[in-house]
């Protein structure tokens, strides 16, 4: 992965896209080239991501050149960033410049993740002028998580941006069910990995373990972060499942939907979260 700092550095496959830029465009748009990955979960394709004119563009190399999708910042529905050991990715979902609901994923080596931070910063809420003391005060709201999950406590602290206020936090440990017994030994399957829901005055932050990661000594490496602007939240409802679980369903606009599963014992907290989501949506 490398930062492209000038038109001369742009690979030939993408040059036709940058030729449309006015000659007076200075400085050169922040651009990152993500080469194909081999030896991870699957082979990926080369992609180039850049930001200009308040739009994030994702270009994917093809046999005949490239295909491009532009996501205006104001129409981005949500952004996801994940990391599993050395494998990382960023997924942008929303309405493209052509008015089509779509998403694009760029995969990269985790050691170069900081090169993608500027894109996340563009999508997420601004600082609002708050300084470090205010940020530390908000981060301290996660201190109670230390006994439940030191990892998620740190994930929560690092997920905040200066200027946003934490309104509600709901932690759910991993949920498993017993499926059978072989030679008097119980076997379990995971219903839901551990996850943390954070509602701020600007966005909904969802942090979870990736179900594709095999636990090691009870811990799954890495994590997945999803940042959803409050304007994208269209609805919130709760359904009780036959297994004695609760499903919080969140509708996203446009054309989005996600579920989070909670233990029945957390009904009061889940209902409070639903109410808070509905209130922020109204």
CSV table of C-alpha atoms in Angstrom, one decimal, residues 3-282:
chain,number,residue,atom,x,y,z
A,3,UNK,CA,0.2,7.0,-1.0
A,4,UNK,CA,0.0,8.5,-4.6
A,5,UNK,CA,1.3,12.0,-4.4
A,6,UNK,CA,1.2,13.1,-8.1
A,7,UNK,CA,-0.4,12.3,-11.4
A,8,UNK,CA,3.0,10.8,-12.5
A,9,UNK,CA,2.7,8.2,-9.8
A,10,UNK,CA,-0.8,7.0,-10.8
A,11,UNK,CA,-0.8,3.6,-12.5
A,12,UNK,CA,-1.8,3.7,-16.1
A,13,UNK,CA,-5.1,1.8,-15.4
A,14,UNK,CA,-6.4,4.8,-13.4
A,15,UNK,CA,-5.0,7.7,-15.3
A,16,UNK,CA,-8.1,8.4,-17.4
A,17,UNK,CA,-9.9,9.1,-14.2
A,18,UNK,CA,-7.4,11.7,-13.0
A,19,UNK,CA,-7.3,13.3,-16.4
A,20,UNK,CA,-10.7,14.7,-15.7
A,21,UNK,CA,-9.3,16.8,-12.8
A,22,UNK,CA,-8.7,20.5,-13.5
A,23,UNK,CA,-5.1,21.4,-14.0
A,24,UNK,CA,-5.4,23.9,-11.2
A,25,UNK,CA,-6.3,21.1,-8.7
A,26,UNK,CA,-3.7,21.6,-5.9
A,27,UNK,CA,-2.6,19.8,-3.9
A,28,UNK,CA,-3.0,16.4,-5.6
A,29,UNK,CA,-6.0,14.6,-4.0
A,30,UNK,CA,-5.2,12.3,-1.1
A,31,UNK,CA,-4.9,9.0,-2.8
A,32,UNK,CA,-3.9,5.5,-1.7
A,33,UNK,CA,-3.2,2.5,-3.8
A,34,UNK,CA,-4.0,-0.9,-2.3
A,35,UNK,CA,-2.4,-3.8,-4.2
A,36,UNK,CA,-4.0,-7.3,-4.3
A,37,UNK,CA,-3.4,-9.4,-1.2
A,38,UNK,CA,-2.3,-13.0,-1.4
A,39,UNK,CA,-2.2,-15.5,1.4
A,40,UNK,CA,-5.0,-14.0,3.5
A,41,UNK,CA,-8.6,-15.2,3.6
A,42,UNK,CA,-9.0,-14.7,-0.1
A,43,UNK,CA,-7.3,-13.1,-3.1
A,44,UNK,CA,-8.3,-9.5,-3.5
A,45,UNK,CA,-8.1,-7.1,-6.4
A,46,UNK,CA,-6.1,-4.0,-6.7
A,47,UNK,CA,-8.0,-0.8,-5.7
A,48,UNK,CA,-7.3,2.9,-5.5
A,49,UNK,CA,-9.1,5.2,-3.1
A,50,UNK,CA,-9.1,8.9,-3.0
A,51,UNK,CA,-11.0,11.9,-1.7
A,52,UNK,CA,-11.8,15.1,-3.5
A,53,UNK,CA,-14.6,17.6,-3.7
A,54,UNK,CA,-16.2,16.1,-0.6
A,55,UNK,CA,-16.5,12.7,-2.4
A,56,UNK,CA,-14.6,9.5,-1.7
A,57,UNK,CA,-13.9,7.5,-4.9
A,58,UNK,CA,-13.0,3.8,-5.0
A,59,UNK,CA,-11.5,2.6,-8.2
A,60,UNK,CA,-11.0,-1.1,-8.9
A,61,UNK,CA,-8.6,-2.4,-11.6
A,62,UNK,CA,-10.2,-4.5,-14.3
A,63,UNK,CA,-8.8,-6.3,-17.4
A,64,UNK,CA,-9.8,-3.2,-19.5
A,65,UNK,CA,-8.8,-0.5,-17.1
A,66,UNK,CA,-10.9,0.3,-14.0
A,67,UNK,CA,-14.4,0.8,-12.6
A,68,UNK,CA,-15.1,3.7,-10.3
A,69,UNK,CA,-17.6,4.5,-7.7
A,70,UNK,CA,-18.0,7.9,-6.0
A,71,UNK,CA,-19.5,8.3,-2.6
A,72,UNK,CA,-20.4,11.9,-1.6
A,73,UNK,CA,-19.8,12.4,2.1
A,74,UNK,CA,-23.3,13.6,2.7
A,75,UNK,CA,-24.8,10.4,1.2
A,76,UNK,CA,-22.5,7.8,2.9
A,77,UNK,CA,-24.8,5.6,5.0
A,78,UNK,CA,-22.0,4.0,7.2
A,79,UNK,CA,-18.4,3.0,7.2
A,80,UNK,CA,-16.9,-0.2,8.5
A,81,UNK,CA,-13.3,-0.9,9.4
A,82,UNK,CA,-12.0,-4.3,10.4
A,83,UNK,CA,-8.8,-5.9,11.4
A,84,UNK,CA,-7.9,-9.6,11.9
A,85,UNK,CA,-4.2,-10.0,12.6
A,86,UNK,CA,-2.6,-8.6,9.4
A,87,UNK,CA,-5.7,-8.6,7.3
A,88,UNK,CA,-7.7,-5.3,7.4
A,89,UNK,CA,-10.4,-3.7,5.3
A,90,UNK,CA,-12.6,-0.6,5.0
A,91,UNK,CA,-16.1,-0.8,3.6
A,92,UNK,CA,-18.0,2.3,2.5
A,93,UNK,CA,-21.8,2.0,2.0
A,94,UNK,CA,-24.2,4.6,0.7
A,95,UNK,CA,-25.6,6.3,-2.4
A,96,UNK,CA,-23.1,6.9,-5.2
A,97,UNK,CA,-22.7,10.0,-7.3
A,98,UNK,CA,-25.0,8.3,-9.8
A,99,UNK,CA,-27.8,7.9,-7.2
A,100,UNK,CA,-27.3,4.1,-6.8
A,101,UNK,CA,-27.2,2.4,-3.4
A,102,UNK,CA,-24.0,0.5,-3.2
A,103,UNK,CA,-20.9,-0.4,-1.2
A,104,UNK,CA,-17.1,-0.8,-1.8
A,105,UNK,CA,-14.5,-2.7,0.1
A,106,UNK,CA,-10.8,-2.0,0.1
A,107,UNK,CA,-8.6,-4.6,1.7
A,108,UNK,CA,-5.0,-4.0,2.9
A,109,UNK,CA,-2.3,-5.1,5.2
A,110,UNK,CA,-2.9,-4.0,8.7
A,111,UNK,CA,0.5,-2.4,9.1
A,112,UNK,CA,-0.5,0.3,6.6
A,113,UNK,CA,-3.9,1.0,8.3
A,114,UNK,CA,-2.9,4.6,9.2
A,115,UNK,CA,-2.9,5.5,5.6
A,116,UNK,CA,-6.7,4.9,5.5
A,117,UNK,CA,-7.4,6.9,8.6
A,118,UNK,CA,-7.9,10.2,6.7
A,119,UNK,CA,-10.8,8.7,4.8
A,120,UNK,CA,-12.5,7.6,8.1
A,121,UNK,CA,-11.9,11.0,9.5
A,122,UNK,CA,-13.6,12.6,6.5
A,123,UNK,CA,-16.7,10.4,6.9
A,124,UNK,CA,-17.1,10.7,10.7
A,125,UNK,CA,-18.2,13.8,12.6
A,126,UNK,CA,-15.8,16.8,13.0
A,127,UNK,CA,-14.0,17.6,16.2
A,128,UNK,CA,-16.4,20.4,17.2
A,129,UNK,CA,-13.5,22.2,18.8
A,130,UNK,CA,-13.3,20.0,21.9
A,131,UNK,CA,-9.9,19.5,23.4
A,132,UNK,CA,-8.1,16.6,25.0
A,133,UNK,CA,-9.6,17.0,28.5
A,134,UNK,CA,-13.1,16.7,27.2
A,135,UNK,CA,-12.2,13.7,25.1
A,136,UNK,CA,-10.6,12.0,28.2
A,137,UNK,CA,-13.8,12.6,30.2
A,138,UNK,CA,-15.8,10.9,27.5
A,139,UNK,CA,-13.4,8.0,27.3
A,140,UNK,CA,-13.6,7.5,31.1
A,141,UNK,CA,-17.2,6.5,30.6
A,142,UNK,CA,-16.0,3.1,29.5
A,143,UNK,CA,-13.9,2.4,32.6
A,144,UNK,CA,-16.6,0.0,33.9
A,145,UNK,CA,-15.8,-2.3,31.0
A,146,UNK,CA,-12.4,-3.2,32.4
A,147,UNK,CA,-13.7,-6.2,34.3
A,148,UNK,CA,-15.8,-7.5,31.5
A,149,UNK,CA,-13.4,-7.0,28.6
A,150,UNK,CA,-10.2,-5.0,28.7
A,151,UNK,CA,-9.9,-5.3,24.9
A,152,UNK,CA,-13.3,-3.8,24.3
A,153,UNK,CA,-12.7,-1.0,26.8
A,154,UNK,CA,-9.7,0.1,24.8
A,155,UNK,CA,-11.5,-0.4,21.5
A,156,UNK,CA,-14.3,1.9,22.9
A,157,UNK,CA,-11.9,4.6,24.1
A,158,UNK,CA,-10.1,4.7,20.8
A,159,UNK,CA,-13.3,4.8,18.8
A,160,UNK,CA,-14.3,8.2,20.0
A,161,UNK,CA,-13.5,11.5,18.1
A,162,UNK,CA,-13.0,14.8,19.9
A,163,UNK,CA,-16.3,16.7,20.3
A,164,UNK,CA,-18.8,13.9,20.6
A,165,UNK,CA,-20.7,13.0,23.7
A,166,UNK,CA,-21.4,9.4,24.8
A,167,UNK,CA,-25.1,9.0,25.5
A,168,UNK,CA,-25.6,5.3,26.0
A,169,UNK,CA,-23.4,2.2,26.1
A,170,UNK,CA,-24.5,-1.5,26.0
A,171,UNK,CA,-22.1,-4.4,26.3
A,172,UNK,CA,-23.0,-7.9,25.3
A,173,UNK,CA,-20.6,-10.9,26.0
A,174,UNK,CA,-20.5,-13.7,23.5
A,175,UNK,CA,-23.6,-15.8,23.4
A,176,UNK,CA,-23.4,-19.6,22.8
A,177,UNK,CA,-25.8,-22.5,22.9
A,178,UNK,CA,-25.3,-26.1,23.7
A,179,UNK,CA,-26.1,-28.2,20.7
A,180,UNK,CA,-25.3,-31.8,21.7
A,181,UNK,CA,-23.2,-34.1,23.9
A,182,UNK,CA,-20.6,-36.6,22.7
A,183,UNK,CA,-19.0,-38.9,25.2
A,184,UNK,CA,-20.5,-36.8,28.0
A,185,UNK,CA,-18.7,-33.7,26.6
A,186,UNK,CA,-20.8,-30.6,25.8
A,187,UNK,CA,-20.5,-28.9,22.4
A,188,UNK,CA,-21.5,-25.3,21.8
A,189,UNK,CA,-22.1,-23.1,18.9
A,190,UNK,CA,-21.8,-19.3,18.8
A,191,UNK,CA,-25.0,-17.4,18.4
A,192,UNK,CA,-23.5,-14.0,18.6
A,193,UNK,CA,-19.9,-12.8,19.1
A,194,UNK,CA,-19.2,-10.3,21.8
A,195,UNK,CA,-20.2,-6.8,20.8
A,196,UNK,CA,-20.5,-3.2,22.2
A,197,UNK,CA,-23.0,-0.6,21.2
A,198,UNK,CA,-22.2,3.1,21.7
A,199,UNK,CA,-24.7,5.9,21.0
A,200,UNK,CA,-23.2,9.4,20.9
A,201,UNK,CA,-24.8,12.7,20.0
A,202,UNK,CA,-23.4,12.4,16.5
A,203,UNK,CA,-23.3,8.7,15.5
A,204,UNK,CA,-23.9,5.1,16.4
A,205,UNK,CA,-20.7,3.1,17.0
A,206,UNK,CA,-20.9,-0.7,16.8
A,207,UNK,CA,-17.8,-2.8,17.8
A,208,UNK,CA,-17.8,-6.6,17.6
A,209,UNK,CA,-15.6,-9.6,17.4
A,210,UNK,CA,-15.5,-11.2,13.9
A,211,UNK,CA,-17.2,-14.6,13.9
A,212,UNK,CA,-14.6,-15.9,11.4
A,213,UNK,CA,-11.9,-15.7,14.0
A,214,UNK,CA,-11.3,-18.8,16.1
A,215,UNK,CA,-11.1,-18.1,19.8
A,216,UNK,CA,-7.7,-18.5,21.4
A,217,UNK,CA,-7.9,-19.0,25.2
A,218,UNK,CA,-11.4,-17.5,25.1
A,219,UNK,CA,-10.3,-14.4,23.1
A,220,UNK,CA,-10.8,-13.6,19.5
A,221,UNK,CA,-8.1,-11.5,17.9
A,222,UNK,CA,-8.9,-8.2,16.2
A,223,UNK,CA,-12.3,-6.6,15.8
A,224,UNK,CA,-14.8,-4.8,13.5
A,225,UNK,CA,-15.8,-1.2,13.9
A,226,UNK,CA,-18.9,0.3,12.2
A,227,UNK,CA,-19.7,4.0,12.3
A,228,UNK,CA,-23.2,5.1,11.5
A,229,UNK,CA,-24.2,8.8,11.3
A,230,UNK,CA,-27.5,9.4,13.2
A,231,UNK,CA,-29.1,10.7,10.0
A,232,UNK,CA,-28.8,7.1,8.6
A,233,UNK,CA,-30.9,5.6,11.3
A,234,UNK,CA,-34.4,5.1,10.1
A,235,UNK,CA,-36.0,2.8,12.7
A,236,UNK,CA,-35.3,0.6,15.7
A,237,UNK,CA,-37.4,-2.3,17.0
A,238,UNK,CA,-37.0,-5.3,19.4
A,239,UNK,CA,-38.1,-8.9,18.7
A,240,UNK,CA,-38.0,-11.7,21.3
A,241,UNK,CA,-36.6,-15.0,19.9
A,242,UNK,CA,-37.9,-18.5,20.9
A,243,UNK,CA,-34.4,-19.2,22.3
A,244,UNK,CA,-34.9,-16.6,25.0
A,245,UNK,CA,-32.9,-13.9,23.2
A,246,UNK,CA,-33.6,-10.4,22.0
A,247,UNK,CA,-32.9,-9.0,18.6
A,248,UNK,CA,-32.5,-5.3,18.2
A,249,UNK,CA,-33.2,-4.5,14.5
A,250,UNK,CA,-32.0,-1.1,13.2
A,251,UNK,CA,-33.1,0.1,9.9
A,252,UNK,CA,-30.7,2.3,7.9
A,253,UNK,CA,-31.5,4.7,5.2
A,254,UNK,CA,-31.2,4.0,2.3
A,255,UNK,CA,-31.7,0.2,1.9
A,256,UNK,CA,-29.8,-0.9,5.0
A,257,UNK,CA,-30.5,-3.1,8.0
A,258,UNK,CA,-28.6,-4.7,10.8
A,259,UNK,CA,-29.4,-6.9,13.8
A,260,UNK,CA,-27.8,-7.2,17.2
A,261,UNK,CA,-28.6,-10.1,19.5
A,262,UNK,CA,-28.7,-9.7,23.3
A,263,UNK,CA,-29.5,-11.9,26.2
A,264,UNK,CA,-33.0,-11.7,27.6
A,265,UNK,CA,-31.6,-10.5,30.9
A,266,UNK,CA,-30.7,-7.3,29.2
A,267,UNK,CA,-34.3,-6.4,28.1
A,268,UNK,CA,-34.4,-3.2,30.1
A,269,UNK,CA,-31.1,-1.9,28.8
A,270,UNK,CA,-32.0,-2.9,25.2
A,271,UNK,CA,-35.4,-1.1,25.5
A,272,UNK,CA,-33.6,1.9,26.8
A,273,UNK,CA,-31.3,1.8,23.8
A,274,UNK,CA,-34.2,1.4,21.3
A,275,UNK,CA,-35.9,4.4,22.9
A,276,UNK,CA,-32.7,6.5,22.7
A,277,UNK,CA,-32.3,5.5,19.0
A,278,UNK,CA,-35.9,6.4,18.2
A,279,UNK,CA,-35.5,9.7,20.1
A,280,UNK,CA,-32.4,10.7,18.1
A,281,UNK,CA,-34.1,9.7,14.9
A,282,UNK,CA,-37.2,11.9,15.5
